[in-house]
Each structure stands twice: as C-alpha cells, then as structure tokens.
Coordinates of C-alpha atoms in Angstrom, one line a residue:
X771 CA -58.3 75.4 118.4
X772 CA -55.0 73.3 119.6
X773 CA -53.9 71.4 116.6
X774 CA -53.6 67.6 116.9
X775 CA -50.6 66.1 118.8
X776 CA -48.1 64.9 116.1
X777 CA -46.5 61.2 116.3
X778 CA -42.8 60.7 116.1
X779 CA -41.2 58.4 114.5
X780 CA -37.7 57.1 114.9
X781 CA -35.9 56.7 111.7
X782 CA -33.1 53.5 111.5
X783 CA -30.2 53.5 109.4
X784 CA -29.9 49.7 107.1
X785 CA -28.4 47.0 109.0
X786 CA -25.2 46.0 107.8
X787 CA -24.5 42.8 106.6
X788 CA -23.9 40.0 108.8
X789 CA -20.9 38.2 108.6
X790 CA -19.9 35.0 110.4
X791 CA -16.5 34.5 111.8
X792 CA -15.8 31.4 109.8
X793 CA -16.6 33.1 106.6
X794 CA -14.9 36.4 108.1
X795 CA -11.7 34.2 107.9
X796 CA -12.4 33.0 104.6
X797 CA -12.7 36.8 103.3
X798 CA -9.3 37.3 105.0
X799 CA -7.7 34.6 103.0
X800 CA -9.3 35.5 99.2
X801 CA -9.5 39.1 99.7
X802 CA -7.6 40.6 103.0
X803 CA -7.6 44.4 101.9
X804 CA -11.5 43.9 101.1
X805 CA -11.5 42.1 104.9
X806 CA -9.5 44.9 106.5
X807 CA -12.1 47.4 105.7
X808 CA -15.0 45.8 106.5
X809 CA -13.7 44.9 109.9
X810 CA -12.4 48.5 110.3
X811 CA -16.0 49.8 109.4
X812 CA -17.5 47.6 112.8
X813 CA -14.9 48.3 115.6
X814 CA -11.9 50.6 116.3
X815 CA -9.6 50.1 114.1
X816 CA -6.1 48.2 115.6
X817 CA -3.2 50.5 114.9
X818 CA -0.5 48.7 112.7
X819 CA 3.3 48.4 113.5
X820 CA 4.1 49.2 110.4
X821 CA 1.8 52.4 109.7
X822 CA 4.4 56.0 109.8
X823 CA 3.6 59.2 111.5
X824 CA 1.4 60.6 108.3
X825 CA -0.9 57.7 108.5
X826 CA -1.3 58.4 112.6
X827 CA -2.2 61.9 111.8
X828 CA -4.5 61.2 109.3
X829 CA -6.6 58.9 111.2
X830 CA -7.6 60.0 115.1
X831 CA -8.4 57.0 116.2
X832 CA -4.8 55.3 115.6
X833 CA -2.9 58.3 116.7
X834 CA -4.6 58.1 119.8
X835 CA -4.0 54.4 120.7
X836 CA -0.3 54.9 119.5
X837 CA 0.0 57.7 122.4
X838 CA -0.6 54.7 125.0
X839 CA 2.9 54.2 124.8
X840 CA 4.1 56.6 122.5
X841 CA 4.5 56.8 118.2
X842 CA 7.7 55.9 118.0
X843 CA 7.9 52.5 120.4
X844 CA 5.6 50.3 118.0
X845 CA 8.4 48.8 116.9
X846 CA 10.0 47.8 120.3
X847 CA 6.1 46.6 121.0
X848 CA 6.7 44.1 118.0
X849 CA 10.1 43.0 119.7
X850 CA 8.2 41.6 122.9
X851 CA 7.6 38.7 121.0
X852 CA 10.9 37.1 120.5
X853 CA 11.8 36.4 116.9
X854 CA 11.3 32.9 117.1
X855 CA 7.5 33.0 118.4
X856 CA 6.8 34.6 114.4
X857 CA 9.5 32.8 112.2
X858 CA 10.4 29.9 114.1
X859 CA 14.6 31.6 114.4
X860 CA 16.3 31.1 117.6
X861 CA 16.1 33.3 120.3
X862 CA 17.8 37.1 120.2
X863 CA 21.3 37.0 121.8
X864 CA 20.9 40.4 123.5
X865 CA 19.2 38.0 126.2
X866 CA 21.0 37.2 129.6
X867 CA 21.9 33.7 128.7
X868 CA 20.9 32.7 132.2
X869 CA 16.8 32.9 131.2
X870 CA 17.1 31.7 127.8
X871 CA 17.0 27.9 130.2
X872 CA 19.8 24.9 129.5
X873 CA 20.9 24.1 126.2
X874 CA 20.2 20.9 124.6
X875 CA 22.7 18.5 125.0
X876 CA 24.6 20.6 127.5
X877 CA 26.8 18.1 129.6
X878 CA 29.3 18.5 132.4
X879 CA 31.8 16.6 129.5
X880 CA 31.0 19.3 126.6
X881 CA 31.5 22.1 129.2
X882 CA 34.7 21.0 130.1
X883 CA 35.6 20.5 126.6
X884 CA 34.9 24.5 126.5
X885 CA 37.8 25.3 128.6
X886 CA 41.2 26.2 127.1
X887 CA 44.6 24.6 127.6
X888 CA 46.3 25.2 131.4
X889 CA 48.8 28.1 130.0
X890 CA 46.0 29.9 128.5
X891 CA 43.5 29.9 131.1
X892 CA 46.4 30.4 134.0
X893 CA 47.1 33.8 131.3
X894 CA 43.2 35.2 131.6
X895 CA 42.7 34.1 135.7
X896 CA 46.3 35.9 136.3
X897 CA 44.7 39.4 134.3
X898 CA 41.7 38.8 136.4
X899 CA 42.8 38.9 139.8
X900 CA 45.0 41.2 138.9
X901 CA 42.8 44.0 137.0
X902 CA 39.9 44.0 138.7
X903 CA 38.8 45.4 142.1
X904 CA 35.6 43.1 142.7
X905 CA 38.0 40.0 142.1
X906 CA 39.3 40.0 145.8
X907 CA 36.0 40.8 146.7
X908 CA 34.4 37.9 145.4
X909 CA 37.1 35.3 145.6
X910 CA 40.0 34.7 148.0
X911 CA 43.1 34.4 145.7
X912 CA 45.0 32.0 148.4
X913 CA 41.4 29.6 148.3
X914 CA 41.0 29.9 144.9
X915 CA 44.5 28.8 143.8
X916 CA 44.3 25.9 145.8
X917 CA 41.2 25.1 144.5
X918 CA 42.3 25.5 140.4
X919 CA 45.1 23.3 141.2
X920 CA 43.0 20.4 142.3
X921 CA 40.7 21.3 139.1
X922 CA 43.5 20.6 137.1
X923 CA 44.8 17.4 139.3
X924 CA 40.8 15.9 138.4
X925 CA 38.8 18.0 136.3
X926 CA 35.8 15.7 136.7
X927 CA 35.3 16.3 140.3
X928 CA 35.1 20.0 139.8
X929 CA 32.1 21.2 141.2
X930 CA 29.6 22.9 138.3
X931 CA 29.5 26.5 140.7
X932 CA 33.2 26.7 140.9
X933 CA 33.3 25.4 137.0
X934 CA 31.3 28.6 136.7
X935 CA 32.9 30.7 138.5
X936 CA 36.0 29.9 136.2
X937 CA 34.2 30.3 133.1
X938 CA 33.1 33.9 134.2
X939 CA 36.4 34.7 135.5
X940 CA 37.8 33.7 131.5
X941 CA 35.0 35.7 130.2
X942 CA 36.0 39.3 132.0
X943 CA 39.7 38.7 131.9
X944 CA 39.7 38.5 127.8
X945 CA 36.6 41.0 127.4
X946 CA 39.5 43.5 129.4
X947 CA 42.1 42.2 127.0
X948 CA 40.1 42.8 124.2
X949 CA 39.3 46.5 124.5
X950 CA 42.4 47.2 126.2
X951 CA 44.0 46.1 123.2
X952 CA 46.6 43.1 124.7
X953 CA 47.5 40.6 123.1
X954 CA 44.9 37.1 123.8
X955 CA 46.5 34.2 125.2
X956 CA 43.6 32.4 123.2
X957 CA 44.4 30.2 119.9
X958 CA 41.3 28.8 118.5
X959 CA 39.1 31.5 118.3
X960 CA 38.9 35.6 118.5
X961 CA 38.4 37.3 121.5
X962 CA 34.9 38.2 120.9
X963 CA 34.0 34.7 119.9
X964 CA 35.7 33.4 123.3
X965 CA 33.8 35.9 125.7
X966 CA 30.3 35.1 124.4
X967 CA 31.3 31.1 124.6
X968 CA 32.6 31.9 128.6
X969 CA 29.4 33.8 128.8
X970 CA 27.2 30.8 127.7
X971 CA 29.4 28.2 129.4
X972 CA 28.9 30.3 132.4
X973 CA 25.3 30.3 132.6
X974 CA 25.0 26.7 131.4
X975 CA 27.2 25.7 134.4
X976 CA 24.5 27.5 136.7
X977 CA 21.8 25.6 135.3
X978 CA 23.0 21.9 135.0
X979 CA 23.9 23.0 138.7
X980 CA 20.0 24.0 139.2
X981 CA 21.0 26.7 141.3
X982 CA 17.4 27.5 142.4
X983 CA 18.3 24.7 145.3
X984 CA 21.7 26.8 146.0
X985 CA 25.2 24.9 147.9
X986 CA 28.6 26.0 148.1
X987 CA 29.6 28.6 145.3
X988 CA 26.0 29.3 144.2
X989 CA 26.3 32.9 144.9
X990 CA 29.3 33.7 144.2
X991 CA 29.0 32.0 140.8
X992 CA 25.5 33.9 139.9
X993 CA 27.5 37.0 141.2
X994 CA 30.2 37.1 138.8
X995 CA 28.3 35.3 136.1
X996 CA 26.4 38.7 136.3
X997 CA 29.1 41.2 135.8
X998 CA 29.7 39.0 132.6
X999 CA 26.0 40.2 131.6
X1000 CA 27.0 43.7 133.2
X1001 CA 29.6 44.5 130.1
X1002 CA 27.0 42.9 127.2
X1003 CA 24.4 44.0 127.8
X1004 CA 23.4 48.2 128.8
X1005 CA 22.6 48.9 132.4
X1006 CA 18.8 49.7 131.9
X1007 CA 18.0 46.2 130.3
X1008 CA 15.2 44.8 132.4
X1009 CA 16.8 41.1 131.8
X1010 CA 19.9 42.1 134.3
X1011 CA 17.1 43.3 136.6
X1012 CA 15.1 39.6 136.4
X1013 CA 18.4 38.1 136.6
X1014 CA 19.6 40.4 139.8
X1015 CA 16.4 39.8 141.5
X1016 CA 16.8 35.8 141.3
X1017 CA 20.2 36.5 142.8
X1018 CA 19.4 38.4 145.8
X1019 CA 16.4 36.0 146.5
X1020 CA 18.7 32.8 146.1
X1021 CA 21.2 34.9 148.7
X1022 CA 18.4 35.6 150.9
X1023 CA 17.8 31.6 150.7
X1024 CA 21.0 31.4 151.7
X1025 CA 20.8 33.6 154.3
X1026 CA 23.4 36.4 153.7
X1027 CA 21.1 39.2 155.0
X1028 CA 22.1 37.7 158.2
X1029 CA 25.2 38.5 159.6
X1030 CA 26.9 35.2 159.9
X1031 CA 27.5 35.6 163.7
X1032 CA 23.9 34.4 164.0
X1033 CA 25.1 30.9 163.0
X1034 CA 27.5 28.7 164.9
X1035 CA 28.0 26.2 162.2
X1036 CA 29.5 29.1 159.5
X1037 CA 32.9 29.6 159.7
X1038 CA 35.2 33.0 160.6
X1039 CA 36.4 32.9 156.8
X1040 CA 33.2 32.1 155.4
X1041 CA 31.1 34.6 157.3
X1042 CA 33.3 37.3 156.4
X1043 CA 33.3 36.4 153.0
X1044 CA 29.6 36.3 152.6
X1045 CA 29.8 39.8 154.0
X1046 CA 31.3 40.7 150.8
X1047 CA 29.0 39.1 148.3
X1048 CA 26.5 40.4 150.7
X1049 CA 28.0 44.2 150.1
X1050 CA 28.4 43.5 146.6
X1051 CA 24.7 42.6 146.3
X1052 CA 23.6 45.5 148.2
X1053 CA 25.3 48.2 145.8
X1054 CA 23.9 45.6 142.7
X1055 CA 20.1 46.1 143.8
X1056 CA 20.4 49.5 144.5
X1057 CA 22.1 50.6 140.7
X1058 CA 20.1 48.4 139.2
X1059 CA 16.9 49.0 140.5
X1060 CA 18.3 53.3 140.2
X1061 CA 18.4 52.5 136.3
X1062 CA 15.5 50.9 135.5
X1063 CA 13.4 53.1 137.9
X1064 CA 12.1 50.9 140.1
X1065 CA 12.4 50.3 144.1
X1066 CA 14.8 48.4 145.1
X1067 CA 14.6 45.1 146.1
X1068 CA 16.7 44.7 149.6
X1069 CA 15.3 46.3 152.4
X1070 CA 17.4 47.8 155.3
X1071 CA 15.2 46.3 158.0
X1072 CA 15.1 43.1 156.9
X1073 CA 18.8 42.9 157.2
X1074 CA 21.4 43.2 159.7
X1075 CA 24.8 41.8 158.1
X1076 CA 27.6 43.8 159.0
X1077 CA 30.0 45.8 156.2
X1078 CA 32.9 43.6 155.2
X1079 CA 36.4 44.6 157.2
X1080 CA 39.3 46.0 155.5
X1081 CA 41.3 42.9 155.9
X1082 CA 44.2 41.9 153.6
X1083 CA 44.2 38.5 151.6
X1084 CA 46.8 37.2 153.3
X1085 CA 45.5 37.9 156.6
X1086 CA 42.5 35.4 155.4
X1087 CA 42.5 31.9 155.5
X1088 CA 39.7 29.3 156.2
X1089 CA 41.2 27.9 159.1
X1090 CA 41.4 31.1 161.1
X1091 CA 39.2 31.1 164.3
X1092 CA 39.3 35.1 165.2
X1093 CA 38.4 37.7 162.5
X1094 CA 41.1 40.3 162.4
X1095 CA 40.5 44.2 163.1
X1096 CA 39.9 46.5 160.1
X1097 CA 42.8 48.1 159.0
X1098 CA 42.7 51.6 158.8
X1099 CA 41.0 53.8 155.5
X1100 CA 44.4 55.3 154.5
X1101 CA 44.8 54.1 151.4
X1102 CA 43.7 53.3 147.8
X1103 CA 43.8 49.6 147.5
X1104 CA 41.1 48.0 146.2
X1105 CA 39.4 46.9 149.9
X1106 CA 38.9 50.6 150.9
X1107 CA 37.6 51.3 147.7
X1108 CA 34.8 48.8 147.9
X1109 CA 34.0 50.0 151.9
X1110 CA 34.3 53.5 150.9
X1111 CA 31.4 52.9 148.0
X1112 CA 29.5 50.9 149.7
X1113 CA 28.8 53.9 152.3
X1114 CA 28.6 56.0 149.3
X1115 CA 26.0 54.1 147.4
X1116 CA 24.6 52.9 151.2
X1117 CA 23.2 57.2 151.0
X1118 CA 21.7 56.8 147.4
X1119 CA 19.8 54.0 148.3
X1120 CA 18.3 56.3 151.0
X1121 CA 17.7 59.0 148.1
X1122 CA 16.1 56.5 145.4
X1123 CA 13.4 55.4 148.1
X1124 CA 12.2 58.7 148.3
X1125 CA 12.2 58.9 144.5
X1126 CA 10.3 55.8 144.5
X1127 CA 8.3 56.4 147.0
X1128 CA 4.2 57.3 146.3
X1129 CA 4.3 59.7 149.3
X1130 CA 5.2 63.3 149.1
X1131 CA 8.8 64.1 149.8
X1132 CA 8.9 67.1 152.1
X1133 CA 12.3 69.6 152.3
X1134 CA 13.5 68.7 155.5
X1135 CA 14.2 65.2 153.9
X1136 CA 15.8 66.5 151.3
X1137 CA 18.0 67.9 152.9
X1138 CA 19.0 65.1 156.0
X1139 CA 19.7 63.4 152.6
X1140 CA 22.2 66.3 151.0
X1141 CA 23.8 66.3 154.7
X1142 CA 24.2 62.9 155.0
X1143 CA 25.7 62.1 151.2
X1144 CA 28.1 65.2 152.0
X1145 CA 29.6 64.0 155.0
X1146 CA 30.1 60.9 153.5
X1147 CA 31.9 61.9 150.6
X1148 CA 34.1 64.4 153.2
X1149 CA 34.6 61.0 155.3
X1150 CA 36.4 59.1 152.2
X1151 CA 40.3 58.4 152.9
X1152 CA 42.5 60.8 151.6
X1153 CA 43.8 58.4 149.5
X1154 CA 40.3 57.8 147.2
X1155 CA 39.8 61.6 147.4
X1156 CA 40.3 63.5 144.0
X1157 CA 43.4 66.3 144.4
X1158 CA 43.1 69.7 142.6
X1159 CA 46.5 69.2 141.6
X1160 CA 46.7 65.3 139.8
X1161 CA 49.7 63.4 141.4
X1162 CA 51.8 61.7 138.9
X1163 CA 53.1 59.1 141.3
X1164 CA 49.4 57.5 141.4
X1165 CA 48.7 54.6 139.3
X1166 CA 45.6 55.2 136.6
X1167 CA 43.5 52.5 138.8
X1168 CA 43.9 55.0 141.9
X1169 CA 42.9 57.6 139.8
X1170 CA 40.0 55.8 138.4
X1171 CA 38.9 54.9 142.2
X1172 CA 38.5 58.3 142.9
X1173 CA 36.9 59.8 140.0
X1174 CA 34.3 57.2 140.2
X1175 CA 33.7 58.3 144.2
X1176 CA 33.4 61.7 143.7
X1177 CA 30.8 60.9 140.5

C-alpha cells in the first residue's frame, strides 16, 4: 500500500527589526559602535581606511574590496578628497598652482609688487639664459632683452603673458642656484621661499590673463610656467598631465600643429619660433603621457609643422623676411641638442603607441622600431655622441647632452 504523500513546509528565519533611516541616524549619533554593527549585519560591510592588514585578513569580505585597488592604497584613496573638503584647511601645495584657479585678491598691482629690484632680477634672467638649453628655445634672447627693457621703462604696460613668462624665468634661475649651491642675488626671502612665490606669481599671471582665450605669449608662458611645475612636482603626477594637456590644446587653438607657412599673416621669426614651442610640446606629450601610462595626446597625422632649423640667435630677428638654412649637426650647442632629441624622442613616441595600443604587437614591428631608434642614435653629431675615452676639454653641459642621448 503507497503511503500518503507528505506536505512540505518551508521553514523562515525571524524578521529582523526594522529600522528607519531617520532613527538609523539617530542610533549613529547616541550609540555609533552599536550602529556600525547593525548596519554591518544588513549589507556588505564598507572597508575602513583606517582598518590594518590583520583586520583585512580576518574578515573576507573587506580583504576582498581592498584588492579593487590594492591594501596598501586606502590611504591615497582618502587623499582624493583634498584636505579642505573634510577640515575646512586650504588646499595641498603638491598641486600645480595653475588648477588650484586665481587667488583672491590677485591684481596686476600685487603681482608686480612680487617682482624684485632691477639688479636682482637682471642676476636670475642672466643664470637663465645662460644655464639652460630650453631657454633659447623658448625665448629669443635679442627679443627678449628688448622687451625687459621696456618692462622696466613702464612696468604697467607689461603684458600679464610676458609678466609670466618673467616670473617663471626667476623661478628656474634661483631653483638652479639653489641646489647648485650659488650664492642668491635675493634679499628678502630664502631661496626656497622665492621659487614657490615665482611659481604662484607665475600661474596667477596666466589666469588674470584667462589664457583659455590665448594672444601673444600665451604659449610660451604656459610652456615655461610648466617646467617650473616639472622640478616640484615628480614626473608621474597626473596634475602635470591635466596641466600639459590644456597646453597642447590651447597650442592647437593657436594653431602650432600647422606649419606656419600655411599662413601669410605670421611672420618668418614668428613661424620659426612657434616651430620650437611646437618641438618642445611634442617631446612634453610624449614623456608625459610615457610616465603616466597613457597615449599620448598629439597625433602625427593631425600635424604637419616642420622641426625647428639649427639657426643661431643672432641670425634671428623679427624683421627678417627669408628663414636662413640649417646649419650643419657638428656640434654640441644647445640647438643641435634639442634637434638631435627631438628625432630621438620623435622614435619613442612610435614605440609608446604600440605599448598603448589595445591591438596585438606583432615582431616584425618590433623590430622596424629597434632599426629605426638605432639608426637614429648612430645619426647623432659626433659632437652629442658619448666617447669611450671622456675628453677633458668638454664642458660638463656637453657631457651632460650626451649622456642624456644615449639614455
């Protein structure tokens, strides 16, 4: 005889207590460790900053959220917020001044209060033009002499670029006096105190000037204000990348990925100096972009400005009406230099698109890529190439140009 078919019955835990969210809040506030576990008890728990490795390992569910971005970078999740979004402080420092936005206050008077007497600042332009390679590259010493002597004729009618531009200039000269250990020209503060107030003035300059609708100088000015970033802050902080990719868009605005021969109205000088801001962004975007591990911004095809000429200073002026030939690569001088690593870094922005790139990277790639990078480090003048045998006739900046080739 079959034995009668049993019912099942489904068996339901208790219902836990329902809680409202108003007087969830008011458990937070009277008793918040008594809170904490009865929200912990509903959904997943929330990992906390502050929790160390041992409490991650005990509990699964927080050692597994942590591995989103890894244990250790709660902490630097914490600092996405800057400080003065929890405690009402001011902003972090470490940020490029240029996005922190203009200061109140901040007038064309008070920024030209910033700048030092005549002797001083003649002391820090002098170190800059002649220390640094990128100096000739970014300013024409004849053009910019005549124009600091009519800043000092009528410092009010000083444009707010060029003002810039001067402030950045002060900034690098006494940050290279500073760690090479020279004496400062400065009186009325230290050294480190007068690069972060260049640094500041700087960027204040570029935003009274509202260099989003970018004139004369604009580029230039955001170019050097830059390198003034470039040597505060490290290489791989994504600020110098926000701030890079502004400048190449307010270039492109500008029209510098076109080769100035395209347009009647720009001059012989000025088209060949936009070449070399142009150059000068074009090994920018493609460091940059290498350290931070993203594609580069500037694409070859949309581009077609040719590479600056090796032409001397003095060969330059802004009434000239026929460029001059390049002179030949022979040397070590500060133009080849630039050319020569420009054609260097032209062959590692081939490479980082293909580590960039989402499709495979086959071999024969690989190695067009190892051809091309070798012939152009066999191409570079004999006078940026590194000798077996160190030649104590060369100065330590030739030295330094060609150790930083062949690296």
């Amino acid at each position: 005889m079959r034995e009668p078919r049993r019912t099942r019955h489904c068996v339901y835990g208790p219902h836990p207590p329902a809680v409202s969210r108003i007087h969830q809040s008011d458990l937070d506030h009277k008793h918040p460790r008594r809170a904490r576990s009865a929200i912990q008890e509903d959904i997943i728990p929330i990992p906390d900053p502050h929790l160390n490795e041992a409490s991650a390992e005990q509990d699964p569910a927080i050692a597994g959220a942590a591995d989103l971005v890894g244990g250790e970078n709660w902490p630097d999740i914490e600092n996405i917020f800057p400080s003065g979004e929890r405690t009402g402080e001011e902003q972090p420092s470490h940020l490029p001044q240029l996005l922190l936005g203009l200061r109140e206050g901040t007038t064309v008077k008070s920024l030209l209060a910033s700048v030092p007497p005549k002797a001083q600042v003649g002391r820090l332009v002098s170190k800059y033009f002649n220390s640094l390679d990128l100096a000739v590259w970014i300013s024409h010493p004849p053009t910019f002499q005549d124009q600091y002597d009519r800043f000092w004729g009528d410092q009010n009618s000083a444009m707010l670029n060029w003002l810039s531009i001067l402030f950045s200039i002060m900034c690098l000269a006494t940050d290279l006096m500073l760690h090479s250990g020279q004496p400062l020209p400065l009186t009325d503060s230290t050294g480190q105190e007068s690069v972060i107030t260049f640094r500041k003035c700087s960027a204040q300059c570029l935003l009274l000037s509202n260099y989003t609708r970018p004139t004369t100088h604009t580029v230039d000015a955001l170019l050097l204000y830059f390198y003034t970033e470039l040597v505060h802050l490290h290489d791989t902080d994504f600020g110098l990348h926000l701030v890079l990719t502004m400048m190449i868009r307010v270039a492109m605005k500008m029209d510098y990925h076109r080769d100035s021969s395209h347009y009647p109205e720009i001059s012989i000088f000025t088209g060949e100096m936009r070449r070399r801001a142009w150059a000068l962004l074009v090994q920018l975007d493609i460091l940059v972009s290498l350290q931070v591990g993203l594609p580069r911004m500037i694409n070859d095809r949309d581009c077609d400005t040719q590479a600056p000429r090796n032409i001397p200073a003095e060969e330059l002026h802004p009434d000239m009406t026929t460029l001059p030939a390049s002179r030949p690569e022979s040397g070590s001088a500060p133009r080849s230099y630039m050319r020569a690593r420009s054609s260097l870094i032209s062959v590692l922005g081939l490479i980082h698109d293909q580590v960039t790139s989402v499709h495979p990277l086959d071999y024969k790639t690989v190695i067009q890529l190892d051809e091309m990078l070798n012939a152009q480090h066999k191409a570079l003048p004999q006078g940026l190439q590194v000798h077996k045998s160190p030649r104590v006739t060369d100065s330590a900046a030739a030295v330094m140009r060609s150790l930083s080739l062949d690296l």
